[in-house]
Coordinates of C-alpha atoms in Angstrom, one line a residue:
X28 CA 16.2 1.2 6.6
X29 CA 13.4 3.1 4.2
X30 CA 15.1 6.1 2.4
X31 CA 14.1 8.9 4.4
X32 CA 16.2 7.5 7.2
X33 CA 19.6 7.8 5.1
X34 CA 19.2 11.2 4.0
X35 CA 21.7 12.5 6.6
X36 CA 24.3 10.5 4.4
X37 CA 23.6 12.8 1.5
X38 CA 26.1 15.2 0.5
X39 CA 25.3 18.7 0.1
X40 CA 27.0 19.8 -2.9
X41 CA 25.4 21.7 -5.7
X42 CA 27.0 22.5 -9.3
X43 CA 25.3 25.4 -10.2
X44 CA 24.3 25.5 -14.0
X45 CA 25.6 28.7 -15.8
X46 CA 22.7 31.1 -16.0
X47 CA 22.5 32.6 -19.9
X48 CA 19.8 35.6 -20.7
X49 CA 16.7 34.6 -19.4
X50 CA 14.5 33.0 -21.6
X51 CA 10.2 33.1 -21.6
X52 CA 8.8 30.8 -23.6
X53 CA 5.4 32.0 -23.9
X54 CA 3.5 30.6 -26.7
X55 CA 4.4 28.3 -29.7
X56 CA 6.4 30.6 -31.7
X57 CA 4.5 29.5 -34.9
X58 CA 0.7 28.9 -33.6
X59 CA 0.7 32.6 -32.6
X60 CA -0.6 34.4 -35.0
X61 CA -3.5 31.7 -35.5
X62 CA -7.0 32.9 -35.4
X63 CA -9.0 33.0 -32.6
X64 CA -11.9 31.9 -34.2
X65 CA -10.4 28.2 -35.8
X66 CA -8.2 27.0 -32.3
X67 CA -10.5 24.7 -31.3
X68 CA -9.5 20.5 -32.1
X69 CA -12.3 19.0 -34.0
X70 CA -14.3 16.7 -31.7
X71 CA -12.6 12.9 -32.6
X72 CA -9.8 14.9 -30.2
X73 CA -12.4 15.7 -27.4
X74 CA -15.1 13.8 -25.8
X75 CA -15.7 16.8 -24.2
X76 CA -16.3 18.9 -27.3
X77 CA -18.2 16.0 -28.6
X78 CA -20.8 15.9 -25.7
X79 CA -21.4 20.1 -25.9
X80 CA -22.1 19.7 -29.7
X81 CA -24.6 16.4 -29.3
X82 CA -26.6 18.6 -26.5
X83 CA -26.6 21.8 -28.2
X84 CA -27.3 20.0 -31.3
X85 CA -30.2 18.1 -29.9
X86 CA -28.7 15.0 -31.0
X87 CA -28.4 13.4 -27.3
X88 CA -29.4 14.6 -23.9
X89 CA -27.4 14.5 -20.8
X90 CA -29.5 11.6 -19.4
X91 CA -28.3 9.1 -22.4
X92 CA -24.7 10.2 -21.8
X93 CA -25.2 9.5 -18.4
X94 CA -26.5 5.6 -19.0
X95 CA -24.2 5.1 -21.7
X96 CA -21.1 5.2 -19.0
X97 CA -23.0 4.4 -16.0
X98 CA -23.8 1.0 -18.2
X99 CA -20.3 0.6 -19.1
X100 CA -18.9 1.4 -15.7
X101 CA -21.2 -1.3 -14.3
X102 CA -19.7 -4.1 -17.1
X103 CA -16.3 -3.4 -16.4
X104 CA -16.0 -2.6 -13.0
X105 CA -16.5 -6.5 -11.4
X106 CA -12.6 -6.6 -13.0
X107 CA -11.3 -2.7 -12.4
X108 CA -12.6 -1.8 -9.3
X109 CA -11.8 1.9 -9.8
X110 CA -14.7 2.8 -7.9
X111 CA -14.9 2.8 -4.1
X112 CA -18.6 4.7 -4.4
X113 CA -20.2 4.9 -7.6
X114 CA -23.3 7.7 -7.6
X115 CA -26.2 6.1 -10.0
X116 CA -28.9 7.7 -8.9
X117 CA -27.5 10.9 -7.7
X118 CA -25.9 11.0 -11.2
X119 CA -29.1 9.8 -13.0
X120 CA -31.0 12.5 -11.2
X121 CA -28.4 15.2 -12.1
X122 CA -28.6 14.3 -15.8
X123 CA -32.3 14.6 -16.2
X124 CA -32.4 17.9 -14.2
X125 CA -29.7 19.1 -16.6
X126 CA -31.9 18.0 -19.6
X127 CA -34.9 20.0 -17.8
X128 CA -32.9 23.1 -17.9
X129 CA -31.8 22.9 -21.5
X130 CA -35.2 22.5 -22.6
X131 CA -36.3 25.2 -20.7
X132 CA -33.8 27.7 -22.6
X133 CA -31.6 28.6 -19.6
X134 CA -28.7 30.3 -20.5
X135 CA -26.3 29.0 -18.4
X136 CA -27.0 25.4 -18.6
X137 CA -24.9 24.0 -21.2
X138 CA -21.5 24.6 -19.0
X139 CA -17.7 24.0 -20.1
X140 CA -18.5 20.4 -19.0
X141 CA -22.0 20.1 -19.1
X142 CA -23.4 16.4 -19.1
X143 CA -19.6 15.0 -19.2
X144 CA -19.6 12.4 -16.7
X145 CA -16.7 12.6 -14.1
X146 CA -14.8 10.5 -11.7
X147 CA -13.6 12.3 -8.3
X148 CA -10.8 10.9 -5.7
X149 CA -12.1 9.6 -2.5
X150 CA -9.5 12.2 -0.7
X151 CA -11.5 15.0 -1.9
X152 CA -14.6 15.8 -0.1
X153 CA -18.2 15.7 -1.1
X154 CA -21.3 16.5 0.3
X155 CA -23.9 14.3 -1.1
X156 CA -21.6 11.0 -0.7
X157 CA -18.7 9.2 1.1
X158 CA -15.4 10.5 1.5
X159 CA -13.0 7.8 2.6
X160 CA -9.6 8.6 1.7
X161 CA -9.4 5.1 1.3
X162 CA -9.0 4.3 4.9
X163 CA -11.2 2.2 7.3
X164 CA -11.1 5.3 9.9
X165 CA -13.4 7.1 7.9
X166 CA -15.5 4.4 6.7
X167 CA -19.0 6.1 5.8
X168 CA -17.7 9.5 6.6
X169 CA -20.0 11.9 4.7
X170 CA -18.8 16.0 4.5
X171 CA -20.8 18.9 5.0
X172 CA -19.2 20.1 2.2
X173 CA -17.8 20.4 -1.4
X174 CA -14.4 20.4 -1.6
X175 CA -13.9 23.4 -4.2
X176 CA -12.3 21.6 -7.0
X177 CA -15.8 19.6 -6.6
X178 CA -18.2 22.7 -6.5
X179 CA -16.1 24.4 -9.7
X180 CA -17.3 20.7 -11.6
X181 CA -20.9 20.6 -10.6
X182 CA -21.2 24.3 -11.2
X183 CA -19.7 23.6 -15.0
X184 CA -22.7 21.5 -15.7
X185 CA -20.2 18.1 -14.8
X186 CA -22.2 14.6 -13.2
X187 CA -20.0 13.2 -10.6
X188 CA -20.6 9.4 -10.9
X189 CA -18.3 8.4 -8.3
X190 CA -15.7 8.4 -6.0
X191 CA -12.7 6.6 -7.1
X192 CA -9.9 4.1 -5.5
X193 CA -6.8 4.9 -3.9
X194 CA -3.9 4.1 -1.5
X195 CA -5.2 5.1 1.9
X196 CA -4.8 8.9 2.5
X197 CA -2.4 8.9 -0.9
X198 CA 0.2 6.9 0.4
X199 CA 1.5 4.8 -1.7
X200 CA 2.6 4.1 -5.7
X201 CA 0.0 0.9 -7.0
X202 CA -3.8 2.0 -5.1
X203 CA -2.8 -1.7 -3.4
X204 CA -3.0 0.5 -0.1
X205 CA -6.3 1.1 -0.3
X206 CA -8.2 -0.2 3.1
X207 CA -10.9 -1.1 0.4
X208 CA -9.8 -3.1 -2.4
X209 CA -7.3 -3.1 -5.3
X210 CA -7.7 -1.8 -8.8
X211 CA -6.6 -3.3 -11.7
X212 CA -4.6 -2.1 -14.6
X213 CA -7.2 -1.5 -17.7
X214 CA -4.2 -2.8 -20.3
X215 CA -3.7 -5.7 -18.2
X216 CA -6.2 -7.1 -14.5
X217 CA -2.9 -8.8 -13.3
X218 CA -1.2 -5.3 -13.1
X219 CA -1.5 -2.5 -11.3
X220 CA -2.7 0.6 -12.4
X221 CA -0.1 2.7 -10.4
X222 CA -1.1 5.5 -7.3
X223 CA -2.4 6.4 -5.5
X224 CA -5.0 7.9 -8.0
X225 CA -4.9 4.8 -9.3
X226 CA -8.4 4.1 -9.6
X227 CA -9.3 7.9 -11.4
X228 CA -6.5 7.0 -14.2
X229 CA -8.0 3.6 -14.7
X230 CA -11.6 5.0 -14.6
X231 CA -10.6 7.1 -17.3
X232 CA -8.6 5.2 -19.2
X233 CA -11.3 2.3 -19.6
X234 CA -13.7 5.1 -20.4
X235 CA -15.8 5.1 -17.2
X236 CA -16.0 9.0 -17.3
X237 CA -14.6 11.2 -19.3
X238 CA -12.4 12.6 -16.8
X239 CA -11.2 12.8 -13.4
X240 CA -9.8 14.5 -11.1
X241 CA -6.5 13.3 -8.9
X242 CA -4.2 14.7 -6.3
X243 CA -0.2 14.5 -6.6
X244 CA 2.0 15.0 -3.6
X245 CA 5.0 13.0 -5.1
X246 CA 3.5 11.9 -8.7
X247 CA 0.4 10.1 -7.7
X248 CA -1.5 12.1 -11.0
X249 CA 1.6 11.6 -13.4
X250 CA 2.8 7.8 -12.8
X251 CA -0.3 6.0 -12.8
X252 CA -1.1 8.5 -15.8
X253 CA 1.8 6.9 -17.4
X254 CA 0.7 2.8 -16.4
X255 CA -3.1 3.8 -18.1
X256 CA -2.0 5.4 -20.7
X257 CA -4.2 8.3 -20.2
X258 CA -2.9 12.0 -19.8
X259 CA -2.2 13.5 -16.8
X260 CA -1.7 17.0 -15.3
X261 CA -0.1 18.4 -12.2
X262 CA -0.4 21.8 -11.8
X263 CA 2.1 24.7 -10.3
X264 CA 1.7 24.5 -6.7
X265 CA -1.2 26.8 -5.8
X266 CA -3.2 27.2 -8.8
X267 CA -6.0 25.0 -8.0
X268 CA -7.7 25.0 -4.4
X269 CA -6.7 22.2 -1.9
X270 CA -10.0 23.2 0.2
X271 CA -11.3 20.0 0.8
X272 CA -8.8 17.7 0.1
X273 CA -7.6 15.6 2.9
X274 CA -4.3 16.5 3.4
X275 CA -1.3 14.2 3.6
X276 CA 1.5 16.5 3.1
X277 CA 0.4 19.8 2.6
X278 CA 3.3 22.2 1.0
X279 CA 3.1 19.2 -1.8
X280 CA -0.3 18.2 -2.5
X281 CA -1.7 19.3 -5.3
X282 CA -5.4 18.4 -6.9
X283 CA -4.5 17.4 -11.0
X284 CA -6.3 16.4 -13.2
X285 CA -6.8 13.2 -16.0
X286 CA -8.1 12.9 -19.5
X287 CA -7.9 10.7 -22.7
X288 CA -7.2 13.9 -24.5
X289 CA -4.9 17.0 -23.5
X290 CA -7.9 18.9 -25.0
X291 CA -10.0 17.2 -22.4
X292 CA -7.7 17.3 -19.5
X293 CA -7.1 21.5 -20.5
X294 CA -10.7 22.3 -20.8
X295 CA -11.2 20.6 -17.0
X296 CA -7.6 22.4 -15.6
X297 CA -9.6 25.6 -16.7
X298 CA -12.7 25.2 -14.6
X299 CA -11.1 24.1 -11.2
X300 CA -8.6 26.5 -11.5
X301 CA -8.3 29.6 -9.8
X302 CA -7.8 31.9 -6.4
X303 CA -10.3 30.0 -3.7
X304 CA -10.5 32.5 -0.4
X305 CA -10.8 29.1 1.6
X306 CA -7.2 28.0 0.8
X307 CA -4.7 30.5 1.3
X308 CA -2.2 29.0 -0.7
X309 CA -4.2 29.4 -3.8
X310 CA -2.5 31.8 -6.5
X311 CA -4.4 34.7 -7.4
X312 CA -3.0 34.5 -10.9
X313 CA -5.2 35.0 -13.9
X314 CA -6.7 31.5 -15.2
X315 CA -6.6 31.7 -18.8
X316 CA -8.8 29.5 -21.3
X317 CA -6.3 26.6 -21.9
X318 CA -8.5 24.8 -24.1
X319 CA -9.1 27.9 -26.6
X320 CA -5.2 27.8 -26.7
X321 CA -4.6 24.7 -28.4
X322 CA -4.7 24.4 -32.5
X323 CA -6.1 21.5 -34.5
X324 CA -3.8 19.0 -36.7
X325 CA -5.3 20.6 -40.0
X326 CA -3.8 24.4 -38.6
X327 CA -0.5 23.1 -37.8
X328 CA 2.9 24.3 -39.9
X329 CA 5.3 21.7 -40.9
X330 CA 7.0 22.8 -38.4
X331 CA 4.8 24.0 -35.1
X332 CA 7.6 23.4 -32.6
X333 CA 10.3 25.8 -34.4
X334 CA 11.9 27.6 -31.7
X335 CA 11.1 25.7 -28.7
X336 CA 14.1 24.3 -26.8
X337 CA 13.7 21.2 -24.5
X338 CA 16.1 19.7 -22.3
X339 CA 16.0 16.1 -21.9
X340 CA 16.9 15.3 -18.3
X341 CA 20.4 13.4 -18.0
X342 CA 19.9 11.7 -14.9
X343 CA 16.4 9.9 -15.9
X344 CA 17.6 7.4 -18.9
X345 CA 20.6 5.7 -17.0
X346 CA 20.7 2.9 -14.4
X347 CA 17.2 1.5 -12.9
X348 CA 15.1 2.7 -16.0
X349 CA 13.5 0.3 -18.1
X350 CA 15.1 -0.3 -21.6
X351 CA 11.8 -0.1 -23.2
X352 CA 11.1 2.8 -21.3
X353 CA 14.1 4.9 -22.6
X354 CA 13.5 3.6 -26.2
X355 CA 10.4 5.1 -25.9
X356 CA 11.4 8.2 -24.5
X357 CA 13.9 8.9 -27.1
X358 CA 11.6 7.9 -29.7
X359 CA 9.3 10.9 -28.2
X360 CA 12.3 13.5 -28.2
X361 CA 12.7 12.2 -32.0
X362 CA 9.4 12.8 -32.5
X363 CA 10.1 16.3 -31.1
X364 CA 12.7 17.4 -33.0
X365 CA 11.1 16.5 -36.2
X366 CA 8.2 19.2 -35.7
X367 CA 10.9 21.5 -34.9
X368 CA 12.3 21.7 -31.5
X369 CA 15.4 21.8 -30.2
X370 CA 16.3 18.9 -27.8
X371 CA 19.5 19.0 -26.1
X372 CA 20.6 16.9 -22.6
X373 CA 20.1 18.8 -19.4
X374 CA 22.1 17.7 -16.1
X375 CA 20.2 18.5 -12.9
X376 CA 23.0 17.6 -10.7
X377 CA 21.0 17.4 -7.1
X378 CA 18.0 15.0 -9.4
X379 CA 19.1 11.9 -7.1
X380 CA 19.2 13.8 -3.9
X381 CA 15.2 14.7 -4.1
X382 CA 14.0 11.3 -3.3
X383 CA 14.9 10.8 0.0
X384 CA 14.4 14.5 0.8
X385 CA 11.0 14.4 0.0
X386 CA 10.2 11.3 2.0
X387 CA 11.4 13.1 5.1
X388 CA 9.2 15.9 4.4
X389 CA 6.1 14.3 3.2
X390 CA 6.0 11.9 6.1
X391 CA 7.0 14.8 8.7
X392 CA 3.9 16.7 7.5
X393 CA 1.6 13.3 7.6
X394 CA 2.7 12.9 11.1
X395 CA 0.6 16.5 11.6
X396 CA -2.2 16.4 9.2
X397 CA -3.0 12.8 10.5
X398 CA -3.4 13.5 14.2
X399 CA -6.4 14.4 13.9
X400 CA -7.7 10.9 12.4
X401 CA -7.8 9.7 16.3
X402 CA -11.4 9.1 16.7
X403 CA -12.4 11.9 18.8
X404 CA -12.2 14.9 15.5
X405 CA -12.2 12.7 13.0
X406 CA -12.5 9.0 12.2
X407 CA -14.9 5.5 13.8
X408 CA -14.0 5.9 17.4
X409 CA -13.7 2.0 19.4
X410 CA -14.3 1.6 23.0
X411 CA -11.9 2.3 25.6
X412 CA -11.3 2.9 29.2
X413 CA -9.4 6.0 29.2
X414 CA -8.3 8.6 26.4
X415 CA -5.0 7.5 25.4
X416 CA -6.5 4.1 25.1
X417 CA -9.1 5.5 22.6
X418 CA -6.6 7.3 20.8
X419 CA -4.4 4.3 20.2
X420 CA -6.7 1.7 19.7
X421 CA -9.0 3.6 17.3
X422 CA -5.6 4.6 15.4
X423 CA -4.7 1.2 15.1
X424 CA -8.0 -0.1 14.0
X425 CA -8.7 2.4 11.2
X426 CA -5.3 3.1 9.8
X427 CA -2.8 0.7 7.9
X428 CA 0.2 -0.4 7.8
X429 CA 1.7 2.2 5.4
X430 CA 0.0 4.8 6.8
X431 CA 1.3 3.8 10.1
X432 CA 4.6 3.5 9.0
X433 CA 4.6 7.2 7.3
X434 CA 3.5 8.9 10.6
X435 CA 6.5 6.9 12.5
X436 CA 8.7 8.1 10.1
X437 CA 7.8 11.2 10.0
X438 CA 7.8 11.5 14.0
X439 CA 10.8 10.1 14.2
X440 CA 12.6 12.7 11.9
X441 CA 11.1 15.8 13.7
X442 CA 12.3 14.7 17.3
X443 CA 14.2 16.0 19.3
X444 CA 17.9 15.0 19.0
X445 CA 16.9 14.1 14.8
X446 CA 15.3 17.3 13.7
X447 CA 18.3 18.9 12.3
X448 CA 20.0 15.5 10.9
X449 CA 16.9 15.1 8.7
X450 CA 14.0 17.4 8.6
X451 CA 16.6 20.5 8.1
X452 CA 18.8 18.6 5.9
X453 CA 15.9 17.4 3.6
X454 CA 14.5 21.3 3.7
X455 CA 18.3 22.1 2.2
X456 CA 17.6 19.5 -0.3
X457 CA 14.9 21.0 -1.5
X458 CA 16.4 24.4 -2.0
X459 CA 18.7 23.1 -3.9
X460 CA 16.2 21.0 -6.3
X461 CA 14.3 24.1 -6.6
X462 CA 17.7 26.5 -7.6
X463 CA 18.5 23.1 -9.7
X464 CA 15.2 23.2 -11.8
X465 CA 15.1 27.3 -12.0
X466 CA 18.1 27.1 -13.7
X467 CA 17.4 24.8 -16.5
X468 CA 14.4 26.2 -17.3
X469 CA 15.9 29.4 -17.8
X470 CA 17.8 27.4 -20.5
X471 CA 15.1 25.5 -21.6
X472 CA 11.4 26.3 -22.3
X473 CA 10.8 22.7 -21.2
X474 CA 12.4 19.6 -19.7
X475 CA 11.3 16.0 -20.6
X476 CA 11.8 12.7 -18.7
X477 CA 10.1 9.4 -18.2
X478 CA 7.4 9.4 -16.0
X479 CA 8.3 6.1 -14.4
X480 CA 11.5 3.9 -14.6
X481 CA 9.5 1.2 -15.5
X482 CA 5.7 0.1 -16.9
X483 CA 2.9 -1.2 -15.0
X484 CA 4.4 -4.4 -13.1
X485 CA 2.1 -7.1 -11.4
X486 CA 0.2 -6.9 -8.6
X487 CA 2.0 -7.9 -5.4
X488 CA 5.5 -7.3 -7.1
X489 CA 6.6 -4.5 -4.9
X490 CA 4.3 -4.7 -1.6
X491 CA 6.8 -6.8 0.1
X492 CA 9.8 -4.4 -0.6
X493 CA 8.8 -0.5 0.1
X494 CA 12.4 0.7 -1.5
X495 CA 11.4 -0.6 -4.7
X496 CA 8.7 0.9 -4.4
X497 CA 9.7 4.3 -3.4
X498 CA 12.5 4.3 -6.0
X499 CA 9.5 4.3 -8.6
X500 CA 8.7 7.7 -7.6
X501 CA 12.1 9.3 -8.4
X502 CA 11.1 10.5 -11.8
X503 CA 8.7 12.7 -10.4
X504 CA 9.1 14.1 -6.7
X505 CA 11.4 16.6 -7.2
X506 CA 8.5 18.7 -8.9
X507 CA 6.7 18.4 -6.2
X508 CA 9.6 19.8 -4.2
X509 CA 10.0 22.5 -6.8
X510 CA 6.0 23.4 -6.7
X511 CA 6.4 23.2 -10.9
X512 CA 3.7 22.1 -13.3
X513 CA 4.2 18.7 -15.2
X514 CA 2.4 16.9 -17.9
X515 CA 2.3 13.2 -19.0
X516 CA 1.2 12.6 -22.2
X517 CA 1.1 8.7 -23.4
X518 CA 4.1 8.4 -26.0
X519 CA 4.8 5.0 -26.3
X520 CA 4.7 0.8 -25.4
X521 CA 6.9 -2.1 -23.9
X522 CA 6.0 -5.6 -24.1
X523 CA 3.3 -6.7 -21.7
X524 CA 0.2 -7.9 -20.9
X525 CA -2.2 -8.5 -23.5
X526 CA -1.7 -5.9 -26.3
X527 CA 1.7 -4.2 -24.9
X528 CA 2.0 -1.6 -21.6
X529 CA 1.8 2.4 -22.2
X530 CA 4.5 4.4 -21.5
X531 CA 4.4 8.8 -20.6
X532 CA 6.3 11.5 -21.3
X533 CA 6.7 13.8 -18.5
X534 CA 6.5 17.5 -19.7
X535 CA 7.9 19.9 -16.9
X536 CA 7.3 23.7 -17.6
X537 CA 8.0 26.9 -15.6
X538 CA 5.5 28.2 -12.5
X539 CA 1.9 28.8 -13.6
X540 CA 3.2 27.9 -17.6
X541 CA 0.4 24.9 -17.8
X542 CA -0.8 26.9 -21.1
X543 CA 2.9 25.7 -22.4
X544 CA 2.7 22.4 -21.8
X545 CA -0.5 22.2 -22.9
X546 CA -0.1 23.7 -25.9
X547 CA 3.2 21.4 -26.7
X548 CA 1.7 18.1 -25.4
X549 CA -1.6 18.7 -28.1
X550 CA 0.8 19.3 -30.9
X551 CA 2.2 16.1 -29.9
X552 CA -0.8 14.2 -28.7
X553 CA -2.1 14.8 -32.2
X554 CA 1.1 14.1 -34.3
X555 CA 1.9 10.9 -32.7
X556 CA 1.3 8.6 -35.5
X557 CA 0.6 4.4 -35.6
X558 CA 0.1 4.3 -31.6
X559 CA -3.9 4.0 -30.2
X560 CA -3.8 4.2 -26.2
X561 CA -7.3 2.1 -26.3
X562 CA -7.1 -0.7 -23.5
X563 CA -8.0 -4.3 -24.7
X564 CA -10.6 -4.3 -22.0
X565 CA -12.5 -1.2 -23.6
X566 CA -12.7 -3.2 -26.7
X567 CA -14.0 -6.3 -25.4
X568 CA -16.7 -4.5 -23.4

């Protein structure tokens, strides 16, 4: 029976923490007084950076940026298969008209991301190619539309080369759901890359764009961040527009971003971000500049953390997690302490409850959102007699089997008779996760944990047993659950595949804190000595 089924067997006790003087971590005590003028990294820490410079500079146009990973997306792609639609000419096209512009002195041409090449989900709409969602029903499906998160990029001067891989509507933990095909693990092709954004970590992670955007209902940005070893952002629930994003469970989903830099994956956080009048869950909360925020290595004290207290959480280094993956998890708090911080254990005593809560409630709200995949809205439509025979038959056809079994689920719990024995018990859950969370981070400025009990395993190891694969979400769906902001920054390898599998470190902040963990994953990022998070592949090609 699949987890969400046995959550009226939890029991609903809660410890609560003791609640000190509230604390507000607010900046890096020690990078605060640094001038305004010197916080930006020097550009070996940003491809972004270094794209702005070679076009303002003259040095390169857009065009040449544009070939340069078009080329290499087309060399490694035959193994990867990141990319369900990859946009050459469209991309081409937008490069040289982006050249035209800078030559003609326009102002506002050389964007944030101008001429940075980008990768974009296939759950999130656009206009001027397919949107799949990974899923045979809308095979071909082209939007009227932008999704915002989309508009923001091309509006910063970004190419969108293509739409990339994932499980179908993003459900699932390895992008093998995908209707499409299966992407590979850039470390190692007999591994896979993790999901469902599996193919936009991957993308960027073999340097097929710069960077890419994701969505995360459960920790589909943050694990498969952690397999690539790339970096990984979900934000606070609300601060970036889900307009356009095909939902799958929508008091979760969140749009997040990926990036071989936290410089990188900041400076694209900044220009999607921000109050969208089509989404009225969006936060009307100032957007700051994250990327202005964050100090190079040369600026740093000896001691840039001083003052910053982190809790590592208790429950995510004990049985079922990797031992590689707690060595290098430690090794990161280590790492931690030494430029200063405090690092203390943290019990969050309803952690193991969230997992089967939050399969309840994602696959109630999939048995909504996807109703309207039935071939009359939305989605290829088959031939049939009479309407219920169209429904069913075009709902067989174009969805698949996990897909399928989500919506059952998810029916099943909000019937009548079963409503109260899971949907409202999983909804109690969740309160409690949430008060569970608040209280630590009252405590602590930040919590750590892995961001996966395990490193990228092979393809095919887990799509014959869905509770294995289920249990590899439990580092990271309780944020979801809370609506907090989390980032994954590479920190480490186990043994694996041809030069060793990356691990993450899962930074969890306070609502709308992203600038926090920003700022503390750079200072790490940078001081994280002896480790390069280059695949093998990258280097052969």
């Amino acid at each position: 029976m699949p987890p969400p089924l046995q959550a009226h067997r939890l029991l609903i006790s809660h410890r609560r923490l003791p609640t000190p003087a509230r604390r507000r971590f607010t900046a890096v005590p020690s990078l605060q007084s640094a001038p305004a003028t010197t916080l930006a990294p020097g550009p070996a820490t940003s491809s972004i950076l270094s794209i702005r410079e070679s076009l303002l500079s003259g040095e390169r146009t857009a065009a040449d940026i544009t070939s340069e990973y078009l080329s290499r997306l087309r060399r490694t792609e035959p193994s990867l298969r990141s990319f369900i639609h990859v946009a050459d000419a469209a991309a081409e096209r937008e490069a040289e008209e982006l050249d035209r512009r800078i030559a003609s002195g326009e102002k506002d041409a050389v964007g944030p991301l101008a001429g940075v090449p980008v990768g974009v989900k296939d759950n999130l709409c656009t206009a001027n190619m397919p949107s799949t969602g990974g899923s045979r029903i809308l095979d071909g499906y082209r939007p009227a539309y932008d999704a915002t998160v989309v508009r923001r990029l091309r509006e910063a001067g970004a190419i969108v080369v293509g739409k990339t891989n994932l499980d179908e509507f993003g459900m699932g933990s390895t992008t093998e759901g995908s209707a499409f095909q299966v992407t590979t693990n850039p470390w190692d092709n007999s591994r896979v890359p993790g999901g469902s954004s599996g193919g936009s970590a991957s993308a960027v992670s073999a340097r097929q764009c710069i960077v890419s955007l994701g969505s995360d209902t459960g920790g589909s940005v943050r694990q498969p961040a952690s397999f690539c070893g790339v970096v990984g952002l979900k934000p606070t629930y609300g601060r970036v527009s889900r307009f356009g994003l095909m939902a799958y469970a929508s008091s979760l989903d969140v749009v997040g971003c990926f990036g071989s830099s936290v410089f990188d994956t900041a400076t694209i956080l900044s220009v999607v971000a921000g109050h969208d009048k089509m989404d009225s869950t969006s936060s009307s909360q100032v957007v700051p500049d994250y990327a202005s925020e964050l100090v190079s290595l040369d600026l740093l004290e000896s001691k840039p953390l001083a003052g910053v207290r982190i809790g590592i959480i208790q429950e995510t280094l004990g049985e079922g997690v990797a031992n590689g993956v707690i060595s290098s998890i430690k090794g990161a708090a280590s790492h931690l302490e030494q430029l200063g911080s405090l690092v203390e254990e943290v019990s969050l005593p309803s952690f193991s409850l969230g997992l089967p809560a939050y399969y309840i409630l994602a696959s109630s709200e999939a048995s909504s959102n996807l109703s309207r995949y039935d071939g009359i809205r939305y989605g290829r439509q088959v031939s049939a007699d009479d309407l219920n025979e169209l429904y069913g038959e075009s709902r067989a056809n174009g969805l698949g089997h996990e897909v399928k079994m989500r919506i059952l689920m998810g029916t099943y719990a909000l019937s009548a008779g079963y409503y109260d024995a899971y949907y409202k018990r999983a909804q109690q859950v969740r309160t409690l996760v949430k008060e569970s969370f608040k209280d630590a981070l009252e405590r602590y400025d930040i919590l750590i944990s892995p961001a996966a009990p395990s490193a990228a395993y092979k393809i095919g190891e887990k799509t014959n047993d869905p509770l294995a694969m289920y249990a590899g979400d439990i580092m990271t769906v309780n944020v979801n659950l809370a609506g907090l902001p989390a980032l994954v920054v590479p920190c480490g390898f186990v043994e694996g595949g041809p030069a060793g599998l990356p691990v993450g470190l899962q930074m969890i902040g306070s609502p709308f804190c992203e600038g926090n963990l920003l700022r503390v994953g750079h200072i790490f990022e940078q001081t994280l000595q002896n480790l390069s998070f280059v695949p093998p592949l990258l280097a052969e090609s």
